[in-house]
PDB file of C-alpha atoms in Angstrom:
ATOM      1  CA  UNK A   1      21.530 138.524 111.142  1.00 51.00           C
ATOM      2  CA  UNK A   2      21.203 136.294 114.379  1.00 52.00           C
ATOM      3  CA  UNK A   3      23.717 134.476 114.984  1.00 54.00           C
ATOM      4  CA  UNK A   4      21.900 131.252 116.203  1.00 55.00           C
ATOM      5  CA  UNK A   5      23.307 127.699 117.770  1.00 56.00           C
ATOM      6  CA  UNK A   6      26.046 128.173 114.947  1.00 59.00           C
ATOM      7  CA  UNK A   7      27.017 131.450 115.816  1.00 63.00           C
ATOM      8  CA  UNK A   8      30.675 131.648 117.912  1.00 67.00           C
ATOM      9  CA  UNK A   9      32.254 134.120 120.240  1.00 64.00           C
ATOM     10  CA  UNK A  10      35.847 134.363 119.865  1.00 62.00           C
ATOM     11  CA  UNK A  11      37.963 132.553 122.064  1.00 68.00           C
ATOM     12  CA  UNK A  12      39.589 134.431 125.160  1.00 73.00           C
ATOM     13  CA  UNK A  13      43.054 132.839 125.635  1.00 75.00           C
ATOM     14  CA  UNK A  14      43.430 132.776 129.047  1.00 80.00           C
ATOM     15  CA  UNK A  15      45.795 135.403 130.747  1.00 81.00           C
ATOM     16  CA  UNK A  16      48.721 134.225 132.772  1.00 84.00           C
ATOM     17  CA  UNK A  17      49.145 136.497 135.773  1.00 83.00           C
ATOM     18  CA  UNK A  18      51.019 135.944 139.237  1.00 81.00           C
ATOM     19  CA  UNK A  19      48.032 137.420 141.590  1.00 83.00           C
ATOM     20  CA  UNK A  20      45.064 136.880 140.332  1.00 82.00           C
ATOM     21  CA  UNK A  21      43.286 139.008 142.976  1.00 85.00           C
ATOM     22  CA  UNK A  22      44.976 142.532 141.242  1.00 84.00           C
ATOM     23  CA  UNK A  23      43.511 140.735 137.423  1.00 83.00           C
ATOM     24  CA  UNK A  24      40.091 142.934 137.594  1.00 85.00           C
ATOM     25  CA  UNK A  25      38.005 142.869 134.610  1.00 87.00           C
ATOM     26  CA  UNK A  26      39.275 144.540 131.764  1.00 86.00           C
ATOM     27  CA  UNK A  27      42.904 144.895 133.572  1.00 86.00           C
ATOM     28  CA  UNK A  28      43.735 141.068 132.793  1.00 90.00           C
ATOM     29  CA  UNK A  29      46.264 142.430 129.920  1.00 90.00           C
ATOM     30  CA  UNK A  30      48.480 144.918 132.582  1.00 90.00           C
ATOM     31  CA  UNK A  31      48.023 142.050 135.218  1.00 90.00           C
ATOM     32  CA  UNK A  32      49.495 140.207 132.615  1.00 91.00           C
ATOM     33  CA  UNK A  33      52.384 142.514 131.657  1.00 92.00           C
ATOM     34  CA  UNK A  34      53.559 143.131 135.071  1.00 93.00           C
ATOM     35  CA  UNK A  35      53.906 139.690 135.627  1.00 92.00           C
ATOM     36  CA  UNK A  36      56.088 138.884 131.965  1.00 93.00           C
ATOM     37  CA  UNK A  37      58.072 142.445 133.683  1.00 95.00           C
ATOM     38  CA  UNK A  38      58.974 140.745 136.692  1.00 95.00           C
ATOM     39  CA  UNK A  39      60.465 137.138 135.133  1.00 96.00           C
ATOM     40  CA  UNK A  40      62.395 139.096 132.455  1.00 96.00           C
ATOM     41  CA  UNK A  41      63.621 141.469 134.728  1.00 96.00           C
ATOM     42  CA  UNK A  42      64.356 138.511 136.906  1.00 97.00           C
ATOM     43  CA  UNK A  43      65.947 137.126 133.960  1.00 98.00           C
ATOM     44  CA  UNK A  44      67.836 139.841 132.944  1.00 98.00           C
ATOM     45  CA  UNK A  45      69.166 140.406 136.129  1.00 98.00           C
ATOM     46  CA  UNK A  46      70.216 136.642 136.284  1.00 98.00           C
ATOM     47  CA  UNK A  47      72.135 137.321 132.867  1.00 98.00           C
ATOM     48  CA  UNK A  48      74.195 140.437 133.617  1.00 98.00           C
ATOM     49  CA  UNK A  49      75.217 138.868 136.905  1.00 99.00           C
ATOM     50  CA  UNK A  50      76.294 135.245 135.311  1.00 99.00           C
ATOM     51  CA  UNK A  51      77.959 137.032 132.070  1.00 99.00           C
ATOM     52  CA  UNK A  52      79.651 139.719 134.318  1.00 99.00           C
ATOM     53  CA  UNK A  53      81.054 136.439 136.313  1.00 99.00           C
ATOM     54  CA  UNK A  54      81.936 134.795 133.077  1.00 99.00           C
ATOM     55  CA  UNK A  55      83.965 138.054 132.145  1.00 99.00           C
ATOM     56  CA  UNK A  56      86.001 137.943 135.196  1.00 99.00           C
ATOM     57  CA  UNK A  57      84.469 139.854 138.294  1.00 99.00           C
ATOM     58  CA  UNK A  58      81.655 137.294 140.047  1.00 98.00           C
ATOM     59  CA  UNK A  59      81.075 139.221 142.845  1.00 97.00           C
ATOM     60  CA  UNK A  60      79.309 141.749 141.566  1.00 98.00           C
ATOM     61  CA  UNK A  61      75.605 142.224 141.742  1.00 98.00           C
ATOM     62  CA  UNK A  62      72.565 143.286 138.967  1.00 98.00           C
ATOM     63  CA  UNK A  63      72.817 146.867 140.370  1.00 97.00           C
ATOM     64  CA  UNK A  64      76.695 147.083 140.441  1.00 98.00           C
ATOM     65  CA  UNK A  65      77.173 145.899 137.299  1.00 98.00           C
ATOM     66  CA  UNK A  66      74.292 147.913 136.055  1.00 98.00           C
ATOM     67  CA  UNK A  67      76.338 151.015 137.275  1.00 98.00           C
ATOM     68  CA  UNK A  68      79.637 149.826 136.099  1.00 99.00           C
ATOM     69  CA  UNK A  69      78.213 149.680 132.598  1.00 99.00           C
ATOM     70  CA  UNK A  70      76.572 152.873 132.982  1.00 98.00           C
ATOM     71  CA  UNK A  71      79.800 154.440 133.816  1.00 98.00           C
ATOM     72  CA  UNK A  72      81.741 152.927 131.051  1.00 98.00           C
ATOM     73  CA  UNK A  73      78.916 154.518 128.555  1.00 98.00           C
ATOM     74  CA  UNK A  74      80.895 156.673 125.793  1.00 96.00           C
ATOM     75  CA  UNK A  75      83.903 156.771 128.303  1.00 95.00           C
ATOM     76  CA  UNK A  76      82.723 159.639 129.434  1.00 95.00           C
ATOM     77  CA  UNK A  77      82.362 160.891 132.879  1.00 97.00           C
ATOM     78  CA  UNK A  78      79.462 160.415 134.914  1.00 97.00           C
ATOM     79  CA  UNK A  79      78.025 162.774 138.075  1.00 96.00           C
ATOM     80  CA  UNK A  80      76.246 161.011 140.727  1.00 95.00           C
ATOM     81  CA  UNK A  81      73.266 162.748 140.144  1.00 95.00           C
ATOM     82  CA  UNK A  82      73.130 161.625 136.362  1.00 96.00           C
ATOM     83  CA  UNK A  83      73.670 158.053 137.123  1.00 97.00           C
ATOM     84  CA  UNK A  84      71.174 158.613 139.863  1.00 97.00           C
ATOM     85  CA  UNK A  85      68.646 160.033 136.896  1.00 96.00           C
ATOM     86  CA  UNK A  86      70.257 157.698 133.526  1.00 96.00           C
ATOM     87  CA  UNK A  87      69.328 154.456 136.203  1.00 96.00           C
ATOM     88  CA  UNK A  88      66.425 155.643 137.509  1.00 94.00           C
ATOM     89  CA  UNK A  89      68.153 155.270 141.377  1.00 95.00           C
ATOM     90  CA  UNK A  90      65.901 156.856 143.539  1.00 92.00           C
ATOM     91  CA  UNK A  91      68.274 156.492 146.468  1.00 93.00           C
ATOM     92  CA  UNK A  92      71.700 157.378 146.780  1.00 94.00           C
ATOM     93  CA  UNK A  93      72.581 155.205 149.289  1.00 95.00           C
ATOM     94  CA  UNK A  94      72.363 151.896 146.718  1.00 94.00           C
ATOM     95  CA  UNK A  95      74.081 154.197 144.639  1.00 96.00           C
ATOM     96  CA  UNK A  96      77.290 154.967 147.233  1.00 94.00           C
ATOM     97  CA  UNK A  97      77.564 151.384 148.110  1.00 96.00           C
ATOM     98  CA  UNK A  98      77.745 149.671 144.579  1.00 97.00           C
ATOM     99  CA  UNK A  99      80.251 152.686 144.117  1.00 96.00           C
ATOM    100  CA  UNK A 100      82.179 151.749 147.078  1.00 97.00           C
ATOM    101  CA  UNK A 101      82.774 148.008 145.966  1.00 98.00           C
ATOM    102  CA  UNK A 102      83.660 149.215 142.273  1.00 98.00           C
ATOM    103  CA  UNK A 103      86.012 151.321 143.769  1.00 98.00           C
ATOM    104  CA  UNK A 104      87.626 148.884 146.091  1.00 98.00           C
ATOM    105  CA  UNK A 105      88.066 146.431 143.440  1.00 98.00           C
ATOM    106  CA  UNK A 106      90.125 149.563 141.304  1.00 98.00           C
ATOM    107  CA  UNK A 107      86.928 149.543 138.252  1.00 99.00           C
ATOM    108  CA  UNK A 108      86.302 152.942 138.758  1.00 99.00           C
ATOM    109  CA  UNK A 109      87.732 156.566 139.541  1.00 98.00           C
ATOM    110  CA  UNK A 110      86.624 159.029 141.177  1.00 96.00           C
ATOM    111  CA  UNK A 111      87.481 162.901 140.307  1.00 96.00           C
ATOM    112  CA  UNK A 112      85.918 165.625 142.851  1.00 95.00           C
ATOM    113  CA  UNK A 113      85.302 169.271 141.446  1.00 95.00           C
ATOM    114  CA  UNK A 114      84.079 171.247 144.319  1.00 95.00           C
ATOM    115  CA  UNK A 115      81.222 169.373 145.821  1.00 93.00           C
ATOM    116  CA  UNK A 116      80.626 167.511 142.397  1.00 94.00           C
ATOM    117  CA  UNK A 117      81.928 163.789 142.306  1.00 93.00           C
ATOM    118  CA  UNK A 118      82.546 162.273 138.820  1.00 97.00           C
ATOM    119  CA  UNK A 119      83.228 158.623 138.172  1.00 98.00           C
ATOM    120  CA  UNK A 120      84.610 156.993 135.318  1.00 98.00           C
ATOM    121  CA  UNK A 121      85.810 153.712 134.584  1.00 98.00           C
ATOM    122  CA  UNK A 122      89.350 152.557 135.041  1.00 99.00           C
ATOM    123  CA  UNK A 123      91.167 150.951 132.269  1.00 99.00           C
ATOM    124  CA  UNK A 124      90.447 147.097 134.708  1.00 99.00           C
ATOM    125  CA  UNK A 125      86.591 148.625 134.506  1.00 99.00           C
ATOM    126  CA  UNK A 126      86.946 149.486 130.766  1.00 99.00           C
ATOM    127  CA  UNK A 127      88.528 145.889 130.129  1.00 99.00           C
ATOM    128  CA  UNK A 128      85.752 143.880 131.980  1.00 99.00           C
ATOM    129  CA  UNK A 129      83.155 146.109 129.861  1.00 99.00           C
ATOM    130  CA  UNK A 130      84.625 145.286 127.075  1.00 99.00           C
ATOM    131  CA  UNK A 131      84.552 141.618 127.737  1.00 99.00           C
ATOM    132  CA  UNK A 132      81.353 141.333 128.684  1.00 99.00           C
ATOM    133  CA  UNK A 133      80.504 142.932 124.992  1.00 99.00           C
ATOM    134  CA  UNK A 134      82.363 139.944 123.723  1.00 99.00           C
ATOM    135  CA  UNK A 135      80.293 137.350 125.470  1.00 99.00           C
ATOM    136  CA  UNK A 136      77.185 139.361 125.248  1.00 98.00           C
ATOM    137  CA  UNK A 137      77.537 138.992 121.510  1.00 97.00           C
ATOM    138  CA  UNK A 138      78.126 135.344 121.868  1.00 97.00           C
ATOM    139  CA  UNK A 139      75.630 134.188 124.066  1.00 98.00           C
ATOM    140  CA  UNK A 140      72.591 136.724 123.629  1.00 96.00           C
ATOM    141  CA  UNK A 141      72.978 138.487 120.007  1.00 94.00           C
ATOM    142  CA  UNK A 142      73.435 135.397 118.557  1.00 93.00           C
ATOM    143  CA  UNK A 143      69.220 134.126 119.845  1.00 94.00           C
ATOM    144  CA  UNK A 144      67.721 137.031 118.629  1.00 94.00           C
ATOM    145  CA  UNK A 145      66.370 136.694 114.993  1.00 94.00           C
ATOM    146  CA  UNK A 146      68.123 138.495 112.293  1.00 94.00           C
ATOM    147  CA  UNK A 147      64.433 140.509 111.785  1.00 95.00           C
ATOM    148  CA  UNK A 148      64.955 142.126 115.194  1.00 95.00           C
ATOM    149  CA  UNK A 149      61.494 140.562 115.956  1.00 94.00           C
ATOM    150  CA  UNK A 150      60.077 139.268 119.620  1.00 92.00           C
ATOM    151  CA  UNK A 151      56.711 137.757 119.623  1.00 90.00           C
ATOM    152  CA  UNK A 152      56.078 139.621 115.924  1.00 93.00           C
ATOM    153  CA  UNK A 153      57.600 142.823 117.586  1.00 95.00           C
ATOM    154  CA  UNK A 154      60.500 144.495 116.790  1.00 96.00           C
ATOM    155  CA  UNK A 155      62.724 145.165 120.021  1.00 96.00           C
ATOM    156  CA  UNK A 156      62.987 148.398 119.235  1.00 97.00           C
ATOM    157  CA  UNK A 157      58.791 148.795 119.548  1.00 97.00           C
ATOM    158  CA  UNK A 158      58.969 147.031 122.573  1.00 95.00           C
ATOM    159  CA  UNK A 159      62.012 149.191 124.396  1.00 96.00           C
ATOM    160  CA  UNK A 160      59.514 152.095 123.393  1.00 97.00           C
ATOM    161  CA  UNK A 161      56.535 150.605 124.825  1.00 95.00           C
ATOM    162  CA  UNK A 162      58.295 150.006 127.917  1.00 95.00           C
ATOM    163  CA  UNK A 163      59.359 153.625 128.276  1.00 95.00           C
ATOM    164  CA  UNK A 164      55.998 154.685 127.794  1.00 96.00           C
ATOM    165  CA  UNK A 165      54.608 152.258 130.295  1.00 95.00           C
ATOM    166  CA  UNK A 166      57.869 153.570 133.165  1.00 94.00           C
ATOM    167  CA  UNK A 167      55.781 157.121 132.808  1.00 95.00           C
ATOM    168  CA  UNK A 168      52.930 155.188 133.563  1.00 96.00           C
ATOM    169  CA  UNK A 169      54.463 153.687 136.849  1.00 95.00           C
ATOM    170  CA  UNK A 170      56.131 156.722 137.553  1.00 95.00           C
ATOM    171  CA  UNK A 171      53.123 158.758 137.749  1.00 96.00           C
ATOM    172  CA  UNK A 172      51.036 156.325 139.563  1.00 96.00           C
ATOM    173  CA  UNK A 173      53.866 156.443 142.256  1.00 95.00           C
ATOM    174  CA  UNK A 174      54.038 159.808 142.343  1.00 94.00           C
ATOM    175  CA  UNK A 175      49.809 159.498 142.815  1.00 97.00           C
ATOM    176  CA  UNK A 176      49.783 156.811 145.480  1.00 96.00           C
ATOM    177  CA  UNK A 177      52.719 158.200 147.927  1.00 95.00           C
ATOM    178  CA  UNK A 178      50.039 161.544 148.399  1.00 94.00           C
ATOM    179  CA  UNK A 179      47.504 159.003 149.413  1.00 93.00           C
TER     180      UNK A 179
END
């Protein structure tokens, strides 16, 4: 069955990347991807810092609040070396400086057991936490559809997909620094 003058390919939609010159044939879609990655994390970054202002501490960076939040997680204790790991901080030095200014402004403690540091929040950290939950649920919970879907995804697919796709990155980091 020919398809003749009648016959139609379907339509590509057209893919909307950032560099077109790393968009190789049959790589449009991850071209694609990494670009969406880098104006939601972009985004998302612009979010924590403006709610973390909005709950009181507008000096704080992505990265520091990031950490703070981290460290509030179950109210439990946290090593260095799992917030390191949990946030995916390759180097400590970020790390010790974000600690340093959550320390100075009294949203931390620190507890040392031999050579071991371990962080928690205060109760000032635990309070802005808190209040950022309260505004979080405000602002953001209140946009996303009761269905939990994104695009026709649920978030829950898509938080999977994206840890998938970090082993991806990870790997190919690994790969290219032996180069």
């Amino acid at each position: 069955m020919g398809g003749g003058a009648n016959a139609r390919e379907p339509e590509r939609r057209p893919f909307i990347v950032s560099s077109s010159h790393l968009a190789t044939p049959g790589s449009e879609d991850l071209s694609e991807f990494e670009f969406s990655l880098t104006v939601a994390n972009n985004a998302f970054q612009h979010w924590i810092v403006r709610c973390m202002a909005a709950a009181g501490l507008p000096d704080l960076s992505a990265i520091e609040t990031l950490i703070l939040h981290h460290v509030n997680h179950r109210a439990k204790e946290k090593s260095i070396p799992d917030l390191m790991f949990a946030l995916n901080i390759s180097e400590r030095h970020y790390l010790n400086y974000a600690m340093k200014k959550l320390d100075a402004r009294g949203l931390i403690e620190r507890r040392k057991q031999g050579k071991e540091v371990f962080v928690r929040t205060s109760a000032a950290g635990a309070g802005y936490c808190a209040e950022y939950a309260r505004l979080r649920n405000v602002c953001l919970l209140e946009l996303v559809p009761d269905d939990r879907r994104v695009g026709g995804t649920v978030i829950a697919e898509v938080a999977k997909a994206l840890r998938i796709l970090n082993g991806f990155y990870e790997q190919a980091s690994r790969s290219v620094s032996s180069l």
